[in-house]
C-alpha angles and dihedrals in degrees: 000000000000135000091254089065096055107027124112114236142220099033128213107236137180134199129234093266096053108117122243090241092054090048090053090051090051091049089052095048100039099048091228119123092208135046124204114226117222135190128229090284090053090248119148112257104157147340135235125203128204087250091056090049096048093048090050092048093051091048088055092050093047099044113029092154093057094042105050094161125060110255119243138200088263090060096053106027123118114236142218097036129217103236135164139196128255092258094057112123119246089239089059091051092049092048092050092048093050095042095049098029091239125167093204145001123218115227112222144178115201089340092307113123114240098170145314134251118211133188091257088055090057092045089052090053093049093050097044114114119222090229091056091049092048090050091054093047090048091050093052092048092047091051090050102041107014131270117303097008092118133019125219134205123179127196123172092339095312114120120207112196117195127199097045117118122213091249096044106134089213094055095104093046091051091050091049092050092051093044092058092062111101109246096035113115100168141006127219134185105208121194112273090245090069094053116124103270091009124143 
């Protein structure tokens, strides 16, 4: 399973000049515990965590004379940032988080932020049951094409969709619908003869 399948998107970002207070408000309203910092080209240049922001805020409160200017994201951000691409495997993300004690990893393409993967995202993947994933895929296909038109089986993140012929014009749409379900890493169209209960 790849980062694209588990990342949250779009991502709330800030720039270097965003004040610590504004960052704290964004953390509170977005539900994320980290905020990527971007430059004028929207390229990733750093990251601030709620811990960084709280420490900075309390330093401001405790030492106004030594901190005459309001601190910004640029003052407290961590840089460089550990980031990965959308095709990074979940195992790579988990290893990087554990090795570097990270709470999240931004997902980028040429420095542009596509999404972000957090520890809760990885926990959700690890605790997702194949039957639940199959039920969600089946639901989306039923809504799109009508109940019972296709049948779905999921094993270890691999979806097998039965009832789709090789020349079916909707084949790509069906694959795309299944691929958007969290927990799906790949989609297959087995021959009808291999269908559960098939002849």
